[in-house]
CSV table of C-alpha atoms and ligand atoms in Angstrom, one decimal:
chain,number,residue,atom,x,y,z
A,201,MET,CA,-12.8,-7.1,16.8
A,202,ASP,CA,-16.5,-7.8,17.5
A,203,SER,CA,-18.8,-9.3,14.9
A,204,LEU,CA,-22.6,-9.6,14.7
A,205,SER,CA,-24.1,-13.0,14.2
A,206,ILE,CA,-27.6,-12.7,12.6
A,207,LYS,CA,-30.1,-15.4,11.7
A,208,GLY,CA,-32.3,-13.8,9.1
A,209,GLY,CA,-35.9,-14.0,8.1
A,210,VAL,CA,-37.7,-12.6,11.2
A,211,PRO,CA,-40.0,-9.6,10.5
A,212,LEU,CA,-39.2,-6.8,12.9
A,213,HIS,CA,-42.1,-5.7,15.1
A,214,GLY,CA,-42.4,-3.2,17.9
A,215,GLU,CA,-41.2,0.3,18.9
A,216,VAL,CA,-37.7,1.7,18.9
A,217,THR,CA,-36.6,5.0,20.4
A,218,ILE,CA,-34.4,7.1,18.1
A,219,GLY,CA,-31.4,8.6,19.8
A,220,GLY,CA,-29.7,12.0,19.4
A,221,ALA,CA,-28.1,12.7,16.0
A,222,LYS,CA,-24.4,11.9,15.8
A,223,ASN,CA,-23.7,14.5,13.2
A,224,ALA,CA,-25.4,17.2,15.3
A,225,VAL,CA,-23.8,16.3,18.7
A,226,LEU,CA,-20.2,16.2,17.4
A,227,PRO,CA,-20.1,19.9,16.3
A,228,ILE,CA,-22.2,20.9,19.3
A,229,MET,CA,-19.7,19.4,21.6
A,230,ALA,CA,-16.9,21.2,19.7
A,231,ALA,CA,-18.9,24.5,20.0
A,232,THR,CA,-18.6,24.3,23.8
A,233,LEU,CA,-15.0,25.3,23.3
A,234,LEU,CA,-16.3,28.8,22.4
A,235,THR,CA,-17.1,29.7,26.0
A,236,ALA,CA,-15.4,29.5,29.4
A,237,GLU,CA,-18.8,28.8,31.0
A,238,PRO,CA,-20.3,25.4,31.5
A,239,CYS,CA,-22.7,23.9,29.0
A,240,VAL,CA,-25.1,20.9,29.3
A,241,ILE,CA,-26.2,18.8,26.3
A,242,HIS,CA,-29.1,16.4,26.5
A,243,ARG,CA,-30.1,13.4,24.4
A,244,VAL,CA,-26.5,12.6,23.7
A,245,PRO,CA,-26.2,9.2,22.1
A,246,ASN,CA,-23.8,6.6,23.6
A,247,LEU,CA,-21.5,6.2,20.5
A,248,SER,CA,-17.8,5.7,20.2
A,249,ASP,CA,-17.5,8.9,18.1
A,250,VAL,CA,-19.0,10.8,21.0
A,251,THR,CA,-16.5,9.2,23.5
A,252,PHE,CA,-13.8,10.1,21.1
A,253,MET,CA,-14.8,13.7,20.8
A,254,ALA,CA,-15.0,13.9,24.6
A,255,GLN,CA,-11.4,12.7,24.7
A,256,ILE,CA,-10.3,15.3,22.2
A,257,LEU,CA,-12.0,18.1,24.3
A,258,THR,CA,-10.4,16.7,27.4
A,259,SER,CA,-7.0,16.8,25.8
A,260,LEU,CA,-7.6,20.5,25.0
A,261,GLY,CA,-8.2,21.1,28.7
A,262,ALA,CA,-12.0,20.9,28.9
A,263,SER,CA,-13.8,18.9,31.6
A,264,VAL,CA,-16.4,16.4,30.2
A,265,LYS,CA,-18.8,14.4,32.4
A,266,PHE,CA,-21.4,11.9,31.2
A,267,ASP,CA,-24.6,11.2,33.2
A,268,GLY,CA,-26.7,8.9,31.2
A,269,ASP,CA,-27.6,10.7,28.0
A,270,THR,CA,-26.7,14.1,29.5
A,271,LEU,CA,-23.3,15.6,29.0
A,272,ALA,CA,-21.8,18.4,31.1
A,273,LEU,CA,-18.9,20.2,29.4
A,274,HIS,CA,-16.7,23.0,30.7
A,275,ALA,CA,-14.0,24.5,28.6
A,276,GLY,CA,-12.7,26.9,31.3
A,277,LYS,CA,-9.2,27.2,30.1
A,278,ILE,CA,-8.1,25.5,26.9
A,279,LYS,CA,-5.1,25.2,24.6
A,280,GLY,CA,-5.2,25.5,20.9
A,281,VAL,CA,-3.1,22.5,19.9
A,282,GLY,CA,-4.9,19.3,19.5
A,283,ASP,CA,-3.3,15.8,20.1
A,284,TYR,CA,-2.2,14.8,16.6
A,285,ASP,CA,-3.0,11.1,16.8
A,286,LEU,CA,-6.3,11.5,18.6
A,287,ILE,CA,-7.7,14.0,16.2
A,288,ARG,CA,-6.4,12.2,13.1
A,289,LYS,CA,-8.5,9.1,13.9
A,290,MET,CA,-11.9,10.7,13.5
A,291,ARG,CA,-12.8,12.8,10.5
A,292,GLY,CA,-15.5,14.7,12.4
A,293,SER,CA,-12.9,16.1,14.8
A,294,ILE,CA,-12.1,18.7,12.2
A,295,CYS,CA,-15.0,20.7,13.6
A,296,ILE,CA,-12.8,21.8,16.6
A,297,LEU,CA,-10.9,24.1,14.2
A,298,GLY,CA,-13.6,26.8,13.9
A,299,PRO,CA,-14.2,27.1,17.7
A,300,LEU,CA,-10.5,27.2,18.5
A,301,VAL,CA,-10.0,30.0,15.9
A,302,GLY,CA,-13.0,31.8,17.2
A,303,ARG,CA,-12.1,31.7,20.9
A,304,LEU,CA,-8.2,31.6,20.8
A,305,ARG,CA,-7.6,33.2,17.4
A,306,ARG,CA,-5.2,30.3,16.8
A,307,ALA,CA,-5.4,26.5,16.3
A,308,SER,CA,-3.2,23.6,15.4
A,309,VAL,CA,-5.3,20.6,14.4
A,310,SER,CA,-4.0,17.5,12.6
A,311,LEU,CA,-5.2,17.1,9.0
A,312,PRO,CA,-7.9,14.5,8.7
A,313,GLY,CA,-7.1,11.9,6.1
A,314,GLY,CA,-9.4,10.5,3.5
A,315,CYS,CA,-11.4,7.4,4.3
A,316,VAL,CA,-13.0,4.5,2.5
A,317,ILE,CA,-15.9,6.5,1.2
A,318,GLY,CA,-13.6,8.7,-0.8
A,319,PRO,CA,-11.2,11.7,-0.4
A,320,ARG,CA,-12.3,14.0,2.3
A,321,PRO,CA,-10.8,17.4,1.5
A,322,ILE,CA,-11.1,20.4,3.8
A,323,ASP,CA,-10.2,23.1,1.3
A,324,LEU,CA,-13.6,24.8,1.7
A,325,HIS,CA,-13.2,24.9,5.5
A,326,LEU,CA,-9.8,26.6,5.1
A,327,LYS,CA,-11.1,29.0,2.4
A,328,GLY,CA,-13.9,30.1,4.7
A,329,LEU,CA,-11.6,30.7,7.7
A,330,SER,CA,-9.1,32.6,5.5
A,331,LYS,CA,-12.0,34.9,4.4
A,332,LEU,CA,-12.4,35.8,8.1
A,333,GLY,CA,-8.8,36.7,8.3
A,334,ALA,CA,-7.1,33.5,9.5
A,335,ARG,CA,-3.7,32.8,8.1
A,336,ILE,CA,-3.5,29.1,7.4
A,337,THR,CA,-0.5,26.9,6.8
A,338,ILE,CA,-0.1,23.1,6.6
A,339,GLU,CA,3.0,22.1,8.6
A,340,GLY,CA,4.0,18.7,9.8
A,341,GLY,CA,0.6,17.2,9.1
A,342,TYR,CA,-1.1,20.0,11.1
A,343,VAL,CA,-3.5,22.7,9.9
A,344,ARG,CA,-2.1,25.8,11.7
A,345,ALA,CA,-4.5,28.8,11.8
A,346,ASN,CA,-3.5,32.2,13.1
A,347,ALA,CA,-5.9,35.1,13.2
A,348,PRO,CA,-4.7,38.0,15.3
A,349,ARG,CA,-7.8,39.8,13.9
A,350,LEU,CA,-10.9,37.8,13.0
A,351,ALA,CA,-13.4,39.9,11.0
A,352,GLY,CA,-16.6,39.1,9.3
A,353,GLY,CA,-16.7,38.6,5.5
A,354,ASP,CA,-18.6,37.1,2.6
A,355,VAL,CA,-17.8,33.4,2.3
A,356,PHE,CA,-18.9,31.1,-0.5
A,357,LEU,CA,-18.9,27.5,0.5
A,358,GLY,CA,-20.2,25.7,-2.6
A,359,GLY,CA,-17.9,22.9,-3.8
A,360,ARG,CA,-17.8,20.3,-6.5
A,361,ALA,CA,-20.4,18.2,-4.7
A,362,GLY,CA,-22.4,21.1,-3.3
A,363,PRO,CA,-22.1,22.7,0.1
A,364,THR,CA,-20.1,21.3,3.0
A,365,VAL,CA,-21.8,20.3,6.3
A,366,LEU,CA,-18.8,20.5,8.7
A,367,GLY,CA,-17.3,23.4,6.6
A,368,THR,CA,-20.4,25.4,7.3
A,369,ALA,CA,-20.2,24.4,10.9
A,370,ASN,CA,-16.6,25.5,11.2
A,371,VAL,CA,-17.1,28.9,9.5
A,372,MET,CA,-20.2,29.5,11.6
A,373,MET,CA,-18.4,28.7,14.8
A,374,ALA,CA,-15.5,31.0,14.0
A,375,ALA,CA,-17.7,33.8,12.8
A,376,VAL,CA,-19.8,34.0,16.0
A,377,LEU,CA,-16.9,35.6,17.8
A,378,ALA,CA,-15.5,37.6,14.8
A,379,GLU,CA,-15.9,41.3,14.5
A,380,GLY,CA,-18.7,42.4,12.2
A,381,VAL,CA,-21.0,40.5,9.9
A,382,THR,CA,-20.3,37.2,8.1
A,383,THR,CA,-22.5,36.0,5.2
A,384,ILE,CA,-22.1,32.4,4.2
A,385,GLU,CA,-23.5,31.7,0.7
A,386,SER,CA,-24.1,28.1,-0.4
A,387,ALA,CA,-24.2,27.1,3.2
A,388,ALA,CA,-25.2,23.5,4.0
A,389,CYS,CA,-28.9,23.3,4.9
A,390,GLU,CA,-28.8,20.0,6.9
A,391,PRO,CA,-30.9,19.9,10.1
A,392,GLU,CA,-27.7,19.2,12.0
A,393,VAL,CA,-26.4,22.7,10.9
A,394,VAL,CA,-29.7,24.2,12.2
A,395,ASP,CA,-29.3,22.3,15.5
A,396,LEU,CA,-25.7,23.7,15.8
A,397,ALA,CA,-27.0,27.2,15.0
A,398,ASN,CA,-29.7,26.9,17.7
A,399,PHE,CA,-27.1,25.8,20.2
A,400,LEU,CA,-24.9,28.7,19.3
A,401,LYS,CA,-27.9,31.1,19.6
A,402,GLY,CA,-28.5,29.6,23.1
A,403,MET,CA,-24.9,30.7,23.9
A,404,GLY,CA,-25.8,34.2,22.8
A,405,ALA,CA,-24.6,34.1,19.2
A,406,ARG,CA,-26.5,36.1,16.5
A,407,ILE,CA,-27.3,33.9,13.5
A,408,ALA,CA,-30.0,34.3,10.9
A,409,GLY,CA,-30.9,32.0,8.0
A,410,ALA,CA,-29.6,28.6,9.3
A,411,GLY,CA,-31.2,25.9,7.3
A,412,SER,CA,-31.2,28.1,4.1
A,413,PRO,CA,-28.2,28.6,1.7
A,414,THR,CA,-27.6,32.0,3.1
A,415,VAL,CA,-26.5,32.3,6.7
A,416,THR,CA,-25.8,35.6,8.3
A,417,ILE,CA,-23.7,35.8,11.5
A,418,THR,CA,-23.2,39.0,13.5
A,419,GLY,CA,-20.2,38.5,15.7
A,420,VAL,CA,-20.5,39.1,19.5
A,421,LYS,CA,-17.7,39.8,22.0
A,422,GLU,CA,-18.3,36.6,24.1
A,423,LEU,CA,-20.6,33.7,24.5
A,424,HIS,CA,-22.1,32.2,27.6
A,425,GLY,CA,-23.0,28.7,28.8
A,426,THR,CA,-26.3,27.0,27.7
A,427,GLU,CA,-28.4,23.9,27.9
A,428,HIS,CA,-29.6,22.1,24.8
A,429,GLU,CA,-31.3,19.0,23.6
A,430,VAL,CA,-29.9,17.4,20.4
A,431,ILE,CA,-32.3,16.6,17.5
A,432,PRO,CA,-33.1,12.9,16.9
A,433,ASP,CA,-30.9,11.1,14.4
A,434,ARG,CA,-32.7,11.1,11.0
A,435,ILE,CA,-30.2,8.5,9.6
A,436,GLU,CA,-30.8,6.1,12.5
A,437,ALA,CA,-34.5,6.5,11.9
A,438,ALA,CA,-34.1,5.9,8.2
A,439,THR,CA,-32.0,2.8,8.9
A,440,PHE,CA,-34.8,1.3,11.2
A,441,ALA,CA,-37.4,2.3,8.6
A,442,VAL,CA,-35.6,0.4,5.9
A,443,ALA,CA,-35.1,-2.6,8.2
A,444,ALA,CA,-38.8,-2.7,9.0
A,445,ALA,CA,-39.7,-2.6,5.3
A,446,ALA,CA,-37.0,-5.0,4.3
A,447,THR,CA,-38.0,-7.7,6.8
A,448,ASN,CA,-41.7,-7.2,6.1
A,449,GLY,CA,-42.4,-6.1,9.6
A,450,GLU,CA,-44.0,-3.1,11.3
A,451,VAL,CA,-41.9,-0.7,13.5
A,452,SER,CA,-42.8,2.5,15.2
A,453,LEU,CA,-39.9,5.0,15.4
A,454,LEU,CA,-40.4,6.9,18.6
A,455,GLY,CA,-39.3,10.5,18.4
A,456,ALA,CA,-38.3,10.4,14.7
A,457,ARG,CA,-38.8,13.8,13.1
A,458,PRO,CA,-40.5,13.3,9.7
A,459,GLU,CA,-39.8,17.0,8.8
A,460,HIS,CA,-36.1,16.1,8.6
A,461,MET,CA,-36.8,13.0,6.5
A,462,HIS,CA,-38.8,14.1,3.5
A,463,ALA,CA,-36.6,12.6,0.8
A,464,VAL,CA,-36.2,9.2,2.5
A,465,LEU,CA,-39.9,8.9,3.3
A,466,ASP,CA,-40.9,10.0,-0.2
A,467,LYS,CA,-38.7,7.2,-1.7
A,468,LEU,CA,-39.9,4.6,0.8
A,469,ARG,CA,-43.5,5.5,-0.2
A,470,GLU,CA,-42.6,5.4,-3.9
A,471,ALA,CA,-41.2,1.9,-3.2
A,472,GLY,CA,-44.6,0.8,-1.8
A,473,VAL,CA,-43.8,1.2,1.9
A,474,ARG,CA,-46.4,2.6,4.2
A,475,VAL,CA,-45.2,5.4,6.5
A,476,GLU,CA,-47.7,6.9,8.9
A,477,ARG,CA,-47.4,9.5,11.6
A,478,CYS,CA,-49.0,8.5,14.9
A,479,GLY,CA,-48.5,11.1,17.6
A,480,MET,CA,-44.8,11.4,18.4
A,481,ALA,CA,-43.9,8.2,16.3
A,482,LEU,CA,-43.6,7.3,12.7
A,483,THR,CA,-44.9,3.8,11.9
A,484,VAL,CA,-43.3,2.0,9.0
A,485,LYS,CA,-44.6,-1.2,7.3
A,486,ARG,CA,-44.6,-2.7,3.9
A,487,GLY,CA,-47.8,-1.8,2.1
A,488,GLY,CA,-47.8,-4.7,-0.5
A,489,ARG,CA,-45.4,-5.5,-3.3
A,490,LEU,CA,-42.2,-3.5,-3.4
A,491,LYS,CA,-41.6,-1.3,-6.4
A,492,PRO,CA,-38.1,-0.4,-7.8
A,493,VAL,CA,-37.1,3.3,-7.4
A,494,ASP,CA,-34.3,5.4,-8.7
A,495,ILE,CA,-32.4,7.4,-6.2
A,496,THR,CA,-29.7,10.1,-6.4
A,497,THR,CA,-28.0,11.3,-3.3
A,498,LEU,CA,-27.8,15.1,-2.9
A,499,PRO,CA,-27.2,17.7,-0.3
A,500,TYR,CA,-30.2,18.3,2.0
A,501,ALA,CA,-33.2,18.4,1.3
A,502,GLY,CA,-32.2,15.8,-1.3
A,503,PHE,CA,-31.8,12.1,-0.5
A,504,PRO,CA,-29.0,11.7,2.1
A,505,THR,CA,-25.8,9.9,1.1
A,506,ASP,CA,-25.9,8.4,4.7
A,507,ALA,CA,-29.0,6.4,3.9
A,508,GLN,CA,-27.9,5.3,0.4
A,509,ALA,CA,-26.4,1.9,1.4
A,510,GLN,CA,-29.4,0.9,3.5
A,511,MET,CA,-31.9,1.8,0.8
A,512,MET,CA,-29.9,-0.2,-1.7
A,513,VAL,CA,-30.6,-3.3,0.4
A,514,LEU,CA,-34.3,-2.7,0.1
A,515,MET,CA,-33.9,-2.4,-3.7
A,516,THR,CA,-32.1,-5.8,-3.9
A,517,LEU,CA,-35.3,-7.3,-2.5
A,518,THR,CA,-37.5,-5.5,-5.0
A,519,PRO,CA,-38.2,-7.2,-8.3
A,520,GLY,CA,-37.0,-4.9,-11.2
A,521,ILE,CA,-34.2,-2.5,-11.8
A,522,SER,CA,-33.4,0.4,-9.5
A,523,ILE,CA,-30.6,2.9,-10.2
A,524,ILE,CA,-28.9,4.4,-7.3
A,525,THR,CA,-26.5,7.3,-8.0
A,526,GLU,CA,-24.1,8.6,-5.5
A,527,ARG,CA,-23.3,12.3,-5.9
A,528,ILE,CA,-21.7,13.2,-2.6
A,529,PHE,CA,-18.9,10.6,-2.0
A,530,GLU,CA,-17.4,9.0,-5.0
A,531,SER,CA,-16.4,5.7,-3.4
A,532,ARG,CA,-19.4,5.1,-1.3
A,533,PHE,CA,-20.2,1.7,-2.7
A,534,MET,CA,-18.1,-0.5,-0.5
A,535,HIS,CA,-21.2,-2.4,0.6
A,536,VAL,CA,-21.9,-3.6,-3.0
A,537,SER,CA,-19.3,-6.4,-3.1
A,538,GLU,CA,-20.4,-7.7,0.3
A,539,LEU,CA,-24.0,-7.6,-0.7
A,540,ALA,CA,-23.0,-9.7,-3.7
A,541,ARG,CA,-21.8,-12.4,-1.3
A,542,LEU,CA,-25.3,-12.6,0.0
A,543,GLY,CA,-26.6,-13.1,-3.6
A,544,ALA,CA,-27.5,-9.5,-4.6
A,545,ASP,CA,-27.1,-8.6,-8.3
A,546,ILE,CA,-25.6,-5.1,-8.4
A,547,ALA,CA,-23.4,-3.6,-11.1
A,548,ILE,CA,-21.4,-0.3,-10.7
A,549,GLU,CA,-21.4,2.0,-13.7
A,550,GLY,CA,-19.5,5.2,-12.8
A,551,PRO,CA,-21.3,7.0,-10.0
A,552,SER,CA,-24.4,4.6,-10.3
A,553,ALA,CA,-25.2,1.2,-8.9
A,554,ILE,CA,-27.6,-0.7,-11.1
A,555,VAL,CA,-29.6,-3.0,-8.8
A,556,LYS,CA,-31.4,-6.0,-10.4
A,557,GLY,CA,-33.6,-6.8,-7.5
A,558,GLY,CA,-35.8,-9.7,-6.5
A,559,ARG,CA,-33.2,-12.5,-6.0
A,560,PRO,CA,-33.4,-14.1,-2.6
A,561,LEU,CA,-30.5,-13.3,-0.2
A,562,SER,CA,-28.7,-16.0,1.7
A,563,GLY,CA,-26.5,-15.6,4.7
A,564,ALA,CA,-22.7,-15.5,4.5
A,565,PRO,CA,-19.7,-14.1,6.4
A,566,ILE,CA,-19.3,-10.4,5.3
A,567,MET,CA,-17.1,-7.5,6.3
A,568,ALA,CA,-18.2,-4.1,7.3
A,569,SER,CA,-16.2,-1.2,5.7
A,570,ASP,CA,-17.7,2.1,6.9
A,571,LEU,CA,-20.5,3.1,9.2
A,572,ARG,CA,-23.4,3.2,6.8
A,573,ALA,CA,-22.2,0.3,4.7
A,574,SER,CA,-22.1,-1.7,8.0
A,575,ALA,CA,-25.7,-0.7,8.8
A,576,ALA,CA,-26.7,-1.8,5.3
A,577,LEU,CA,-25.0,-5.2,5.8
A,578,VAL,CA,-26.9,-5.7,9.1
A,579,VAL,CA,-30.2,-5.0,7.4
A,580,ALA,CA,-29.3,-7.4,4.6
A,581,GLY,CA,-28.4,-10.0,7.3
A,582,LEU,CA,-31.8,-9.6,8.9
A,583,VAL,CA,-33.4,-10.5,5.6
A,584,ALA,CA,-31.0,-13.2,4.3
A,585,LYS,CA,-32.0,-16.8,4.7
A,586,GLY,CA,-29.7,-18.6,7.2
A,587,ALA,CA,-26.8,-17.2,9.1
A,588,THR,CA,-24.8,-14.0,8.4
A,589,LEU,CA,-21.8,-13.0,10.3
A,590,VAL,CA,-21.0,-9.2,9.9
A,591,LYS,CA,-17.4,-8.8,10.9
A,592,ARG,CA,-15.5,-5.6,12.0
A,593,ILE,CA,-18.6,-3.9,13.5
A,594,TYR,CA,-16.6,-1.3,15.4
A,595,HIS,CA,-17.7,1.1,12.6
A,596,LEU,CA,-21.3,0.5,13.6
A,597,ASP,CA,-20.6,1.5,17.2
A,598,ARG,CA,-19.3,4.8,16.0
A,599,GLY,CA,-22.7,5.9,14.8
A,600,TYR,CA,-25.5,3.5,16.1
A,601,GLU,CA,-26.3,3.3,19.8
A,602,ARG,CA,-26.6,-0.4,20.9
A,603,ILE,CA,-28.0,-1.3,17.4
A,604,ASP,CA,-27.9,-5.0,18.3
A,605,ASP,CA,-30.0,-4.5,21.5
A,606,LYS,CA,-32.5,-2.3,19.7
A,607,LEU,CA,-32.9,-4.8,16.9
A,608,LYS,CA,-33.2,-7.6,19.4
A,609,SER,CA,-36.0,-5.8,21.1
A,610,LEU,CA,-37.8,-5.8,17.8
A,611,GLY,CA,-37.5,-9.5,17.5
A,612,ALA,CA,-34.3,-9.9,15.5
A,613,ARG,CA,-32.1,-12.9,16.1
A,614,ILE,CA,-28.9,-11.1,16.5
A,615,GLU,CA,-25.9,-11.6,18.8
A,616,ARG,CA,-22.7,-9.7,19.3
A,617,VAL,CA,-19.7,-12.0,19.2
A,618,GLU,CA,-17.0,-10.5,21.2
A,619,GLU,CA,-13.5,-11.3,20.2
A,620,THR,CA,-10.6,-10.8,22.6
B,174,LIG,N1,-15.9,18.7,0.2
B,174,LIG,C1,-14.9,19.4,-0.5
B,174,LIG,N2,-14.2,20.3,0.2
B,174,LIG,C2,-14.3,20.5,1.5
B,174,LIG,C3,-15.3,19.8,2.2
B,174,LIG,C4,-16.1,18.9,1.5
B,174,LIG,O1,-14.8,19.2,-1.7
B,174,LIG,O2,-13.6,21.3,2.1
B,174,LIG,C5,-16.7,17.8,-0.5
B,174,LIG,C6,-16.6,16.3,0.0
B,174,LIG,O3,-15.5,15.7,-0.6
B,174,LIG,C7,-18.0,15.8,-0.4
B,174,LIG,C8,-18.9,16.9,-0.3
B,174,LIG,O4,-18.1,18.1,-0.3
B,174,LIG,O5,-17.9,15.4,-1.8
B,174,LIG,C9,-19.7,17.0,1.0
B,174,LIG,O6,-18.9,16.8,2.1
B,174,LIG,P1,-19.2,17.4,3.5
B,174,LIG,O7,-18.2,18.4,3.9
B,174,LIG,O8,-20.6,18.0,3.5
B,174,LIG,O9,-19.1,16.2,4.5
B,174,LIG,P2,-18.7,16.3,6.0
B,174,LIG,O10,-19.1,17.5,6.6
B,174,LIG,O11,-17.2,15.9,6.1
B,174,LIG,C10,-20.8,15.3,7.1
B,174,LIG,C11,-21.2,14.0,7.9
B,174,LIG,C12,-21.1,12.8,7.0
B,174,LIG,C13,-22.1,13.0,5.8
B,174,LIG,C14,-21.8,14.3,5.1
B,174,LIG,C15,-22.7,14.6,3.9
B,174,LIG,C16,-20.4,14.6,10.1
B,174,LIG,C17,-19.5,14.2,11.2
B,174,LIG,N3,-20.2,13.9,9.0
B,174,LIG,O12,-19.5,15.1,6.6
B,174,LIG,O13,-21.6,11.7,7.8
B,174,LIG,O14,-22.1,11.9,4.9
B,174,LIG,O15,-21.7,15.4,6.0
B,174,LIG,O16,-24.0,14.8,4.4
B,174,LIG,O17,-21.3,15.4,10.2
B,174,LIG,C18,-21.8,9.5,8.4
B,174,LIG,O18,-22.5,9.9,9.4
B,174,LIG,O19,-21.7,8.3,8.1
B,174,LIG,C19,-21.1,10.5,7.6
B,174,LIG,C20,-20.1,10.1,6.7
């Protein structure tokens, strides 16, 4: 398994282009199953999760062709049974369930397991699809859905931790081909849900209210092919913004969409980081002394859980106490023990991490545990004095396109150590 070897202490300077959003492109790829006509997607990031979704779609009978960051997909004739082991490996693959139910009225998709960031139930996805008339059973590790008649209905998708992003995507994708009107209440408002809705509308779907808690979908008989450009990845942009501030550098994020990043930019500014919009770029630099901030992760437009670990690194560098509370995924503090190896002083109290910041970090061998924790460890390595070896970085390749090359172009001393 590859590692990243980092020599810390170099402020990042320069420009970096933000790629397409992982969490938008995965459901959009799945949505191409809804039509027998070809679709083209632009600004597709080169990520292992994208390759993985391409394999899943291929295993269902679709043709998938990459040409740089453009992806041509054609789900002419497809089957409704997904490959058990392929699907089980990636949590995001659950979003093929809605399109299969919509197009074929039946689906067998292996049940995604939990993961290191906590249990990942899909009860809300199943509740939503049942409300549209799907009969759902769990057999042999598969979710089996059968919907001889799929009809619109009122679906409430609020859960213990608020709305569900992929649950909203799944219900939306089934409802576009259901008879009549579906109203989703407590729908997820994330920009990735809006991007999916725009893609579906490009296919001829009738959807109103995406981006608000109430989404109304009027089913149509069939959808057609379309062409779409994926939104830039707000979490990749947040990660580079934090890295710029943490290393005391200055980085322009080309293509970043500040309107998708209000909560992150607000907290960065509160922490004393300067963020300015210059044309199509966002420029981030430290404005002076860092200030501690308290953060609670929430559904959009609140502070994203996917940027919590990275922001924690910035707070370890900030003199004073910052309290970071995780409200979306209960175990999403795997980075804390690894940051402690670098010298960070962080205590976990229930859902909160109490960060006593301001102690210098020094390099050490550390282990990546999940995607965003890995990104945080890399940012910490960029700051820590001496050498840091971040092991098991395959998690990073799931969600960050060539992060080592991008960081190198900003001046970071970072090398990929390939292991055979
Ligand atoms: N939940 C339920 N029941 C459900 C579904 C979710 O209780 O049926 C709970 C979850 O346990 C969690 C909360 O609801 O406490 C929110 O989960 P959500 O369903 O919104 O997460 P998701 O759709 O599975 C997507 C992203 C995650 C991101 C979350 C929250 C993709 C592929 N994944 O997951 O991204 O953290 O939304 O914004 O879109 C990442 O990119 O690193 C990542 C984990």
